[in-house]
Coordinates of C-alpha atoms and ligand atoms in Angstrom, one line a residue:
Chain A
M27 CA -12.1 9.9 -28.7
G28 CA -12.5 10.3 -24.2
K29 CA -10.4 9.7 -21.5
T30 CA -10.7 7.8 -18.5
L31 CA -9.7 9.3 -15.8
A32 CA -6.1 8.4 -15.4
E33 CA -5.7 8.3 -19.0
K34 CA -7.3 13.1 -18.2
I35 CA -4.6 13.4 -15.2
L36 CA -2.0 11.8 -17.3
S37 CA -2.3 14.2 -20.5
K38 CA -2.1 16.8 -18.8
K39 CA 0.9 16.3 -16.8
S40 CA 3.0 14.3 -19.4
G41 CA 1.8 17.5 -22.0
S42 CA 0.7 14.3 -24.6
D43 CA -2.5 12.4 -25.5
A44 CA -1.9 10.0 -23.1
K45 CA -4.1 6.3 -23.9
A46 CA -4.0 3.2 -21.2
G47 CA -0.8 1.1 -22.4
D48 CA 1.8 5.0 -22.9
I49 CA 4.6 4.9 -21.3
V50 CA 4.6 8.6 -20.0
I51 CA 7.3 10.8 -18.5
A52 CA 4.7 13.0 -16.3
G53 CA 5.6 15.8 -13.7
V54 CA 4.8 15.3 -9.7
D55 CA 2.8 17.4 -8.3
L56 CA 4.2 16.1 -4.4
V57 CA 6.5 13.5 -3.1
F58 CA 6.8 12.3 -0.1
V59 CA 8.8 9.3 2.2
Q60 CA 8.2 8.1 5.8
D61 CA 10.0 6.9 8.8
T62 CA 10.2 4.0 6.9
T63 CA 11.4 4.6 3.5
G64 CA 12.1 7.3 3.9
P65 CA 15.6 6.5 5.0
L66 CA 16.5 4.5 2.3
T67 CA 14.8 7.4 -0.4
V68 CA 17.7 10.2 1.3
R69 CA 20.6 7.7 0.7
Q70 CA 19.2 6.8 -2.7
F71 CA 19.2 10.3 -3.5
Q72 CA 22.2 10.9 -2.7
A73 CA 23.8 8.8 -4.6
S74 CA 22.1 9.5 -7.6
G75 CA 24.2 13.2 -7.3
F76 CA 21.8 15.3 -7.2
K77 CA 22.1 18.0 -6.0
G78 CA 19.1 19.7 -4.4
L79 CA 15.4 18.7 -4.1
A80 CA 12.9 19.9 -7.6
N81 CA 10.5 20.9 -5.3
P82 CA 11.2 21.8 -2.1
Q83 CA 7.5 22.7 -0.6
K84 CA 6.0 20.1 -2.9
T85 CA 8.5 17.5 -1.0
A86 CA 7.6 16.3 2.5
L87 CA 8.5 13.5 5.2
F88 CA 6.7 12.3 7.7
I89 CA 7.2 10.9 11.0
D90 CA 4.4 7.9 11.4
H91 CA 5.0 4.4 11.4
A92 CA 7.6 4.9 14.3
A93 CA 5.2 8.0 16.7
P94 CA 7.1 8.2 19.1
S95 CA 10.2 6.1 18.3
P96 CA 10.0 2.7 20.1
N97 CA 14.1 2.5 19.8
N98 CA 17.5 3.4 19.4
G99 CA 17.8 2.4 15.7
L100 CA 14.6 4.4 14.6
S101 CA 14.9 7.6 16.4
N102 CA 18.8 7.4 14.2
D103 CA 16.6 6.8 11.1
H104 CA 13.4 9.8 12.0
L105 CA 17.2 12.4 12.7
L106 CA 18.2 11.3 9.5
L107 CA 15.2 12.4 8.5
R108 CA 14.8 15.6 10.3
Q109 CA 18.7 16.7 9.1
F110 CA 17.6 16.1 5.2
A111 CA 14.7 18.6 5.9
Q112 CA 17.0 21.6 7.1
Q113 CA 19.4 20.9 4.7
T114 CA 16.7 20.5 1.7
G115 CA 13.9 22.8 2.9
A116 CA 12.0 20.0 2.6
I117 CA 8.3 19.8 3.7
I118 CA 8.0 17.6 7.7
S119 CA 6.0 16.2 9.8
D120 CA 6.7 15.1 13.1
V121 CA 5.8 12.9 16.3
G122 CA 2.0 13.3 16.9
G123 CA 1.6 14.9 13.6
G124 CA -0.5 11.6 11.9
V125 CA -0.5 9.5 8.3
C126 CA 0.8 10.4 6.2
H127 CA -2.0 9.7 3.8
Q128 CA -3.8 11.7 6.0
I129 CA -2.5 14.7 6.8
V130 CA -1.9 15.1 2.6
V131 CA -5.3 15.1 2.2
E132 CA -5.8 17.1 4.3
S133 CA -3.8 19.7 3.8
L134 CA -1.9 19.5 0.2
A135 CA -2.8 16.9 -2.2
K136 CA -5.8 18.5 -5.3
P137 CA -7.0 17.3 -7.2
G138 CA -6.2 16.1 -11.2
D139 CA -2.5 16.7 -9.2
V140 CA 0.7 12.9 -9.7
I141 CA 1.6 12.7 -5.7
V142 CA 3.9 9.9 -5.7
G143 CA 4.3 8.1 -2.5
A144 CA 7.2 6.1 -0.9
D145 CA 4.6 3.7 0.6
S146 CA 2.3 1.7 -1.2
H147 CA -1.2 3.6 0.2
T148 CA -1.1 6.5 -1.5
V149 CA -3.2 5.5 -3.1
T150 CA -5.9 7.5 -0.6
A151 CA -5.4 10.5 -2.4
G152 CA -6.9 9.4 -5.3
G153 CA -11.1 9.7 -3.7
L154 CA -9.5 13.6 -4.4
G155 CA -9.5 13.1 -8.1
A156 CA -5.5 13.1 -8.1
F157 CA -3.7 9.9 -9.6
A158 CA -1.2 9.5 -6.5
T159 CA 0.3 6.6 -6.6
G160 CA 2.7 4.5 -3.8
M161 CA 6.6 3.6 -5.4
G162 CA 9.8 2.0 -3.9
S163 CA 12.6 5.0 -2.5
S164 CA 14.6 5.2 -4.9
D165 CA 11.9 5.8 -7.5
V166 CA 10.5 8.2 -5.0
A167 CA 14.3 9.4 -5.0
V168 CA 14.4 10.3 -8.5
V169 CA 11.5 12.0 -8.5
F170 CA 12.3 14.5 -5.8
G171 CA 15.8 15.8 -8.0
L172 CA 13.7 16.2 -11.0
G173 CA 10.1 16.5 -10.1
K174 CA 9.0 13.3 -12.4
T175 CA 8.8 10.1 -13.2
W176 CA 7.8 7.6 -16.0
F177 CA 4.3 5.9 -15.8
R178 CA 3.0 3.5 -17.9
V179 CA -0.1 4.3 -18.4
P180 CA -3.0 1.7 -16.2
E181 CA -6.2 0.5 -18.5
S182 CA -9.2 1.2 -16.2
F183 CA -12.1 -0.4 -14.7
R184 CA -14.5 0.7 -13.7
I185 CA -16.5 0.6 -10.8
V186 CA -21.0 1.8 -11.2
L187 CA -21.9 1.7 -7.5
S188 CA -25.2 3.4 -6.5
G189 CA -28.1 2.5 -3.6
N190 CA -28.1 3.6 -0.5
F191 CA -26.1 1.7 2.5
Q192 CA -27.9 -0.4 4.7
K193 CA -27.9 0.8 8.7
G194 CA -24.6 -1.0 9.9
V195 CA -22.8 -1.1 6.5
C196 CA -20.7 1.4 5.0
A197 CA -17.1 2.1 3.0
K198 CA -15.7 -0.3 4.6
D199 CA -17.5 -3.0 3.8
L200 CA -18.0 -2.3 0.2
V201 CA -14.6 -2.2 -1.0
L202 CA -13.3 -4.8 1.7
H203 CA -16.5 -7.0 -1.1
L204 CA -15.1 -5.8 -3.8
I205 CA -11.7 -6.5 -3.6
G206 CA -13.0 -10.3 -2.0
Q207 CA -15.3 -10.6 -5.0
I208 CA -11.8 -9.5 -7.9
G209 CA -8.9 -11.1 -5.6
A210 CA -5.9 -9.8 -4.1
D211 CA -4.6 -10.1 -7.7
G212 CA -7.8 -9.3 -9.6
A213 CA -6.4 -4.8 -11.0
T214 CA -3.2 -5.6 -10.8
Y215 CA -1.5 -2.5 -13.0
K216 CA -5.2 -1.0 -13.5
A217 CA -7.2 1.7 -12.2
L218 CA -10.0 1.6 -10.2
E219 CA -12.3 4.4 -11.0
F220 CA -15.2 4.7 -9.0
G221 CA -18.6 6.3 -10.8
G222 CA -21.9 6.2 -10.5
D223 CA -25.8 7.5 -8.3
S224 CA -23.6 6.8 -4.8
V225 CA -20.6 8.1 -5.6
G226 CA -22.1 12.5 -5.4
A227 CA -24.0 11.8 -2.0
M228 CA -20.0 9.7 -0.6
P229 CA -17.9 11.9 2.0
V230 CA -14.8 12.2 1.3
S231 CA -13.8 9.9 4.7
Q232 CA -15.4 6.9 2.6
R233 CA -14.7 7.7 -0.5
F234 CA -10.4 7.9 0.6
T235 CA -11.8 4.4 2.3
I236 CA -12.2 2.9 -1.1
A237 CA -9.0 4.7 -2.2
N238 CA -6.5 3.4 0.2
M239 CA -7.5 -0.1 -0.5
A240 CA -7.3 -0.2 -3.9
V241 CA -3.9 -1.5 -3.8
E242 CA -5.3 -4.5 -1.7
A243 CA -7.1 -5.7 -5.7
G244 CA -2.8 -5.0 -7.0
A245 CA -4.4 -1.7 -8.2
K246 CA -2.1 1.4 -9.0
V247 CA -5.2 4.3 -9.0
G248 CA -8.1 3.9 -7.4
L249 CA -10.4 7.1 -8.2
F250 CA -13.5 9.4 -8.2
P251 CA -14.4 12.2 -9.7
A252 CA -13.5 15.4 -8.6
D253 CA -17.2 16.9 -7.9
E254 CA -19.2 19.2 -5.3
T255 CA -18.3 16.9 -2.4
T256 CA -15.2 17.5 -2.8
R257 CA -15.6 21.1 -3.3
N258 CA -17.0 21.6 0.2
Y259 CA -14.7 19.0 1.4
L260 CA -11.2 21.3 0.8
A261 CA -13.7 24.5 1.9
E262 CA -13.8 22.6 4.7
Q263 CA -10.6 22.2 4.9
G264 CA -9.9 26.4 4.1
R265 CA -7.7 25.5 0.9
G266 CA -11.4 26.3 -1.6
E267 CA -9.0 27.6 -4.3
H268 CA -7.1 24.3 -4.6
Y269 CA -11.0 22.7 -5.8
Q270 CA -10.7 21.7 -9.6
P271 CA -13.6 20.1 -11.1
V272 CA -12.5 16.4 -12.3
F273 CA -14.8 14.6 -14.0
P274 CA -13.5 10.9 -17.2
D275 CA -14.5 11.9 -20.6
A276 CA -19.2 10.9 -20.9
D277 CA -17.2 8.2 -23.8
A278 CA -13.9 7.2 -22.2
I279 CA -12.8 2.6 -22.9
Y280 CA -12.6 1.0 -19.7
E281 CA -11.8 -2.8 -19.8
Q282 CA -14.0 -3.7 -18.2
T283 CA -16.8 -2.4 -15.6
F284 CA -18.4 -3.7 -12.5
N285 CA -21.9 -2.6 -11.1
I286 CA -22.7 -2.3 -7.2
D287 CA -25.4 -2.0 -6.0
V288 CA -24.4 -1.0 -2.3
A289 CA -27.5 -1.6 -1.1
N290 CA -27.3 -5.4 -1.3
L291 CA -24.7 -5.4 1.1
E292 CA -23.9 -6.2 4.0
P293 CA -21.2 -6.4 6.9
T294 CA -17.9 -7.8 5.4
I295 CA -14.6 -9.0 6.7
S296 CA -11.8 -10.2 5.8
Q297 CA -10.1 -13.3 7.1
P298 CA -6.7 -14.1 8.2
H299 CA -4.4 -14.0 5.9
T300 CA -5.2 -12.8 2.2
V301 CA -7.7 -9.3 2.0
D302 CA -9.5 -11.5 0.0
N303 CA -10.6 -14.0 1.5
T304 CA -13.8 -12.6 3.0
A305 CA -17.2 -13.5 5.0
P306 CA -20.3 -11.6 5.6
V307 CA -19.4 -10.3 9.6
R308 CA -22.8 -12.9 10.5
E309 CA -20.4 -16.3 8.9
L310 CA -18.6 -15.2 11.5
K311 CA -20.3 -14.5 14.4
G312 CA -18.6 -16.0 18.1
T313 CA -15.0 -15.6 16.4
K314 CA -12.7 -14.9 19.9
I315 CA -11.3 -11.4 19.2
Q316 CA -8.3 -10.4 21.8
Q317 CA -7.8 -6.4 20.8
V318 CA -9.8 -4.7 18.4
F319 CA -7.4 -2.4 16.4
I320 CA -9.1 1.6 15.0
G321 CA -7.4 3.1 13.5
T322 CA -5.0 4.1 10.0
C323 CA -4.9 5.4 7.1
T324 CA -8.0 2.9 5.7
N325 CA -10.4 4.1 9.0
G326 CA -8.8 6.6 11.4
R327 CA -10.6 9.3 10.5
L328 CA -13.1 11.4 12.2
E329 CA -16.6 9.3 11.1
D330 CA -15.4 6.3 12.2
L331 CA -14.7 7.6 15.4
E332 CA -17.8 9.0 15.1
I333 CA -19.5 5.3 14.8
A334 CA -17.0 3.4 16.8
A335 CA -18.3 6.1 19.7
N336 CA -22.4 6.2 19.0
I337 CA -21.5 2.5 19.8
L338 CA -19.6 2.8 22.6
K339 CA -21.0 5.7 24.2
G340 CA -21.9 4.3 27.9
K341 CA -20.7 0.4 27.9
K342 CA -18.0 -0.9 28.5
C343 CA -16.0 -3.3 25.8
H344 CA -15.8 -6.7 26.6
P345 CA -13.6 -8.1 29.5
Q346 CA -11.9 -10.6 27.5
T347 CA -11.0 -7.3 24.9
R348 CA -8.8 -4.1 25.0
L349 CA -9.5 -1.6 22.3
V350 CA -7.1 0.6 20.6
V351 CA -8.0 3.9 19.6
T352 CA -5.6 5.8 17.0
P353 CA -6.5 8.5 15.5
A354 CA -5.0 9.0 12.3
S355 CA -4.5 12.6 12.8
R356 CA -3.7 15.4 15.5
Q357 CA -6.7 17.5 13.1
V358 CA -8.7 14.3 13.8
L359 CA -7.7 13.8 17.2
V360 CA -8.5 17.5 18.3
G361 CA -12.4 16.9 16.7
A362 CA -12.8 13.8 18.4
L363 CA -12.4 15.5 21.8
K364 CA -14.8 18.2 20.9
A365 CA -17.1 16.4 19.8
G366 CA -17.0 13.6 23.1
Y367 CA -16.3 11.2 20.8
I368 CA -12.3 11.0 22.6
Q369 CA -14.2 10.9 25.7
S370 CA -16.9 8.0 25.9
L371 CA -13.9 5.9 24.1
I372 CA -12.3 6.1 26.8
E373 CA -14.7 5.8 29.6
A374 CA -15.8 1.8 27.1
G375 CA -12.5 1.0 28.2
A376 CA -10.1 2.6 24.7
A377 CA -7.2 2.7 24.7
I378 CA -6.6 5.8 23.5
L379 CA -2.4 6.5 20.8
P380 CA -0.7 9.5 19.7
P381 CA -2.4 10.4 16.2
G382 CA -0.1 7.8 13.4
C383 CA 0.1 4.2 12.0
G384 CA -0.1 2.7 15.8
P385 CA -0.4 -1.8 15.7
C386 CA -0.9 -1.1 11.9
L387 CA 2.1 -2.4 11.1
G388 CA 3.6 -4.4 13.7
L389 CA 6.4 -2.1 14.8
H390 CA 6.1 -1.1 17.9
Q391 CA 2.5 -0.6 20.0
G392 CA 0.0 -3.2 20.0
V393 CA 1.4 -5.9 19.2
L394 CA -0.4 -9.1 19.6
G395 CA 0.4 -12.5 21.3
D396 CA 0.6 -16.0 20.3
G397 CA -2.5 -17.4 19.3
E398 CA -4.3 -14.1 19.5
A399 CA -7.1 -12.6 17.2
C400 CA -7.4 -9.0 16.1
L401 CA -10.3 -7.1 14.8
S402 CA -8.9 -4.0 13.2
T403 CA -10.1 -1.0 10.5
S404 CA -7.1 -1.1 8.8
N405 CA -5.7 -3.0 5.2
R406 CA -4.1 -5.8 5.9
N407 CA -3.7 -9.1 7.6
F408 CA -0.8 -10.8 6.4
K409 CA 0.8 -13.6 8.0
G410 CA 3.2 -11.4 10.8
R411 CA 1.7 -8.0 9.7
M412 CA 1.0 -6.7 13.4
G413 CA 3.8 -7.8 14.8
N414 CA 3.5 -11.8 15.5
P415 CA 3.1 -14.6 12.5
E416 CA 1.6 -16.5 15.5
A417 CA -1.7 -14.3 15.8
F418 CA -4.6 -13.5 13.8
V419 CA -5.7 -10.2 11.9
Y420 CA -9.0 -9.6 9.9
L421 CA -10.9 -6.1 8.9
G422 CA -14.0 -5.3 9.2
S423 CA -15.3 -1.3 9.3
P424 CA -15.6 1.0 11.8
A425 CA -19.2 0.1 13.5
T426 CA -18.3 -4.3 13.7
A427 CA -14.9 -3.8 14.8
A428 CA -16.7 -0.9 18.0
A429 CA -19.6 -4.2 17.6
T430 CA -17.4 -6.5 18.4
A431 CA -15.8 -4.9 21.3
L432 CA -18.8 -4.4 22.9
A433 CA -19.2 -8.9 22.3
G434 CA -15.3 -10.5 23.0
E435 CA -16.1 -11.7 19.4
I436 CA -17.1 -11.1 16.0
T437 CA -19.9 -9.7 15.7
D438 CA -22.2 -7.7 13.1
P439 CA -22.7 -4.1 13.3
R440 CA -26.8 -4.5 12.9
E441 CA -27.2 -6.1 16.3
V442 CA -26.3 -3.2 18.1
V443 CA -27.5 -0.1 15.2
Chain B
M2 CA 23.6 -17.9 -19.4
L3 CA 21.7 -18.6 -15.0
K4 CA 22.5 -21.3 -13.1
G5 CA 21.0 -22.3 -9.6
R6 CA 18.4 -23.8 -7.3
A7 CA 15.1 -23.0 -7.1
F8 CA 13.7 -22.2 -3.6
K9 CA 9.7 -22.7 -4.5
F10 CA 6.9 -21.3 -2.1
G11 CA 3.3 -20.5 -2.5
D12 CA 0.7 -18.0 -4.3
S13 CA 0.0 -14.4 -2.5
I14 CA 4.0 -13.5 -0.6
S15 CA 3.6 -10.5 0.6
T16 CA 6.4 -7.7 1.4
D17 CA 5.1 -8.7 4.8
H18 CA 6.6 -12.3 4.9
I19 CA 9.1 -10.9 2.9
I20 CA 10.9 -8.0 5.3
P21 CA 8.1 -8.0 8.3
G22 CA 7.6 -4.5 10.2
R23 CA 8.7 -5.6 13.1
F24 CA 12.0 -5.8 11.9
A25 CA 11.2 -2.4 10.6
H26 CA 14.2 -0.9 13.3
L27 CA 16.9 -3.2 10.9
R28 CA 16.1 -0.8 7.8
S29 CA 19.0 0.7 8.1
N30 CA 21.1 -1.5 8.5
L31 CA 20.6 -3.8 6.4
P32 CA 22.9 -7.4 7.3
E33 CA 21.2 -7.6 9.4
L34 CA 17.7 -7.4 8.0
A35 CA 19.5 -9.8 5.7
K36 CA 19.5 -12.1 8.4
H37 CA 15.0 -12.0 8.1
V38 CA 14.9 -12.4 4.1
L39 CA 11.7 -14.5 4.0
E40 CA 11.3 -15.6 6.9
D41 CA 8.5 -15.5 7.7
A42 CA 7.1 -17.7 4.0
D43 CA 10.0 -20.4 5.0
P44 CA 12.4 -19.9 8.3
T45 CA 15.3 -21.5 6.8
F46 CA 15.5 -20.0 4.0
A47 CA 18.0 -17.0 4.9
S48 CA 20.3 -19.5 6.0
R49 CA 20.2 -22.0 2.9
V50 CA 20.1 -19.5 0.5
K51 CA 23.5 -19.4 -1.9
E52 CA 25.1 -16.7 -4.4
G53 CA 22.8 -17.6 -7.4
D54 CA 19.9 -19.1 -6.8
F55 CA 17.0 -18.0 -7.6
V56 CA 13.3 -17.5 -5.5
V57 CA 10.4 -19.5 -7.5
A58 CA 6.6 -18.4 -6.6
G59 CA 3.6 -18.2 -7.6
N60 CA 0.1 -15.4 -8.4
N61 CA 1.4 -12.1 -6.7
F62 CA 5.2 -12.1 -5.8
G63 CA 5.7 -9.1 -3.6
L64 CA 2.1 -8.2 -3.1
G65 CA 1.1 -5.6 -0.5
S66 CA 4.0 -2.2 0.8
S67 CA 6.3 -0.4 -1.3
R68 CA 9.3 -1.1 0.6
E69 CA 12.5 -1.6 -1.5
H70 CA 14.0 -3.5 1.0
A71 CA 12.2 -6.5 0.5
P72 CA 13.5 -7.4 -3.2
L73 CA 17.0 -5.6 -2.2
V74 CA 17.8 -8.0 1.1
I75 CA 16.1 -10.6 -1.7
K76 CA 19.3 -9.7 -3.7
M77 CA 21.6 -9.4 -0.5
A78 CA 21.2 -12.5 -0.3
G79 CA 22.4 -14.2 -3.4
V80 CA 19.7 -14.1 -5.4
K81 CA 20.1 -13.6 -9.8
A82 CA 16.1 -13.6 -10.7
I83 CA 13.3 -14.3 -9.1
L84 CA 10.8 -16.7 -11.4
A85 CA 7.4 -16.0 -10.5
K86 CA 3.9 -16.7 -12.8
S87 CA 2.0 -13.3 -11.8
V88 CA 4.0 -10.1 -9.6
A89 CA 3.0 -6.6 -7.7
R90 CA 3.0 -4.0 -9.8
I91 CA 5.5 -1.7 -7.2
F92 CA 7.8 -5.1 -6.5
F93 CA 7.7 -5.0 -9.7
R94 CA 9.5 -1.8 -9.8
N95 CA 11.4 -2.0 -7.6
A96 CA 13.2 -5.2 -7.8
I97 CA 14.1 -3.8 -11.3
N98 CA 15.1 -0.3 -9.8
M99 CA 17.5 -2.7 -7.9
G100 CA 18.8 -4.4 -10.9
L101 CA 17.2 -7.2 -9.5
P102 CA 15.1 -9.8 -13.4
V103 CA 11.6 -10.6 -12.0
L104 CA 10.8 -13.0 -14.5
I105 CA 7.0 -14.0 -15.1
C106 CA 6.4 -17.3 -16.6
D107 CA 3.9 -20.1 -15.2
T108 CA 6.2 -21.7 -12.7
D109 CA 3.9 -24.4 -11.0
T110 CA 6.5 -27.5 -13.0
I111 CA 9.9 -26.3 -10.8
S112 CA 10.0 -27.8 -7.9
D113 CA 11.6 -26.5 -4.7
G114 CA 15.2 -27.4 -4.7
D115 CA 15.3 -27.8 -8.5
E116 CA 18.3 -27.2 -11.0
L117 CA 18.2 -24.2 -13.3
E118 CA 19.6 -22.9 -16.3
I119 CA 18.1 -18.7 -17.1
D120 CA 19.4 -16.5 -19.9
L121 CA 18.4 -14.0 -20.3
A122 CA 19.5 -12.3 -23.6
V123 CA 16.8 -15.3 -25.9
G124 CA 14.2 -15.7 -22.9
T125 CA 14.7 -19.2 -22.2
V126 CA 14.2 -21.0 -18.2
R127 CA 15.5 -24.9 -18.3
D128 CA 15.1 -26.8 -15.8
V129 CA 17.9 -29.8 -15.6
T130 CA 15.8 -30.9 -13.2
S131 CA 13.1 -32.0 -15.0
G132 CA 14.4 -31.5 -18.7
N133 CA 11.5 -28.8 -19.2
Q134 CA 12.7 -25.4 -20.8
F135 CA 10.1 -22.7 -20.7
T136 CA 10.0 -19.3 -22.3
F137 CA 9.2 -15.9 -20.1
G138 CA 7.2 -12.4 -20.7
K139 CA 9.2 -9.9 -22.2
I140 CA 10.4 -6.6 -20.1
P141 CA 9.3 -4.0 -20.4
E142 CA 11.4 -1.8 -23.2
A143 CA 10.9 1.0 -20.4
M144 CA 13.1 -1.1 -17.8
L145 CA 14.7 -3.6 -19.8
R146 CA 17.1 -0.3 -19.3
I147 CA 16.4 0.1 -16.7
L148 CA 18.3 -3.3 -15.7
D149 CA 20.9 -3.4 -18.6
E150 CA 22.1 -0.7 -16.3
G151 CA 23.1 -2.4 -13.3
G152 CA 19.4 -0.4 -11.6
L153 CA 17.5 2.8 -11.4
I154 CA 20.3 4.7 -9.6
P155 CA 23.6 3.3 -11.8
Y156 CA 20.8 4.2 -15.1
I157 CA 20.0 7.9 -12.4
Q158 CA 24.4 8.0 -12.4
K159 CA 24.9 7.2 -15.7
Y160 CA 21.9 9.4 -17.8
G161 CA 20.7 12.1 -15.1
D162 CA 17.4 11.7 -16.4
F163 CA 15.3 9.4 -18.1
K164 CA 16.3 8.7 -21.6
L165 CA 13.7 5.7 -21.8
Ligands
SF4_16 S1 -1.9 3.4 8.2 FE1 -1.6 1.2 8.4 S2 -1.0 1.3 6.5 FE2 -1.5 3.3 6.7 S3 0.4 4.4 6.1 FE3 0.3 3.5 8.9 S4 1.5 1.3 8.3 FE4 0.8 2.0 6.4

């Protein structure tokens, strides 16, 4: 009987014939934490009585959520992580490096890997064909010590994508549309596996955007096959040797199949306060927006800044709308500087923040005021998400964000591209 | 047998409702963090909840981030179990790892303030106030073993490895 991507990867890593519903114990190829979940992980690791890390070179600590630190509480958490890295030999990425998930896909994740992170958007690396999922600090502490963890092998939903996107429509619109269709708990405990004609041509940056948001439908992983596009990306990153093909079997069994012709999609937005509260952007035209935020592990990549810069080049943001841009990583920032995107954005009125999570989770930088609305390229719009339960967060694509920054109100990017 | 009051919440209570990111600076100061538990869903919860009470919710409780601090502060508030129609994946695993039972059942008939009696071994909930009695879904075997030891860290302290 054929296997899904999830079954294939977990079979290999557990050394068993893993089928949906089984409980397996699998080796972990990469485990990581960030600065808001890492300190508890370190304490749980120490409480467990482990003598050292199972694999220091496969263990990474990221200082990205509050970077640079806005207060002494978080600064002390950072100190703890730095000390832990020094004592154990773990990899550390400090202030200015960028968001954990972006650095993981740029430098660490390989197709076919099992990856566990103390952050729900660990699923991002599914875009490279890695079984990557988020867990809590205790689970991750045990992976630090044992180099393995237990999984329930998920059933898979297959999402078959065909056709080409219209101009002004991209992967973010697709994934928001999908979550709107199946609901924020529509794929709880499941793997989302993407395939179909549109996938081969889809750049990895868009695969990451989609995989990143799999968790917003409740999924355990969002998986793409590792194909020629993946091979080319890894080669560009100087790690072509990390490529191996990863595909599902043709006769794999899926719990459900969804077919989406992406040519039918239009710019889509999530309205406050749930991600599955989606609507076509045009239906919200005229909604005033005080802050536009472009960045995050969902849409803070070079390709996203390029889309925004092309729309904003030579123009000015609306006087009542501030634009905050946070490149996802140092590599993205350097690339955007070289390509002139940063200059275009700054001249249009943007404030550029250092690589990292920026205002995404509401703990510093760009916290909203009472009654204010933000159009964000991030992945969550829960009440209070951007630091103020009295504020409103809308989620959209980089093109929708840039068009909205120009007009000062929610705007369909097809009007400007 | 667990006995306590129900604190009723709706659907889609996210980890941001339970402990918002704006309190991230308190994550290494758990007693302070716990003062804000569920603040964005019910600002009065932290001051009213007592040892032995239950959180009762609708669908998809705990969606969102992987922050284990979410079930941890609920447990620190004295809550002995979470009852919900459905629970997000990471939250479910985290709650069990913290030694906090999560019971999947139809919570529609439970009202805020109802007195509940829960028999974890038999798998029943009795709503003393309304007189209703119902069962909850079985917790998977592997997780039950972790729960029985009081959570993942005590489990690992005892066995040193997974013995699922
Ligand atoms: S960018 Fe936002 S969603 Fe992504 S890891 Fe950072 S806080 Fe989480």
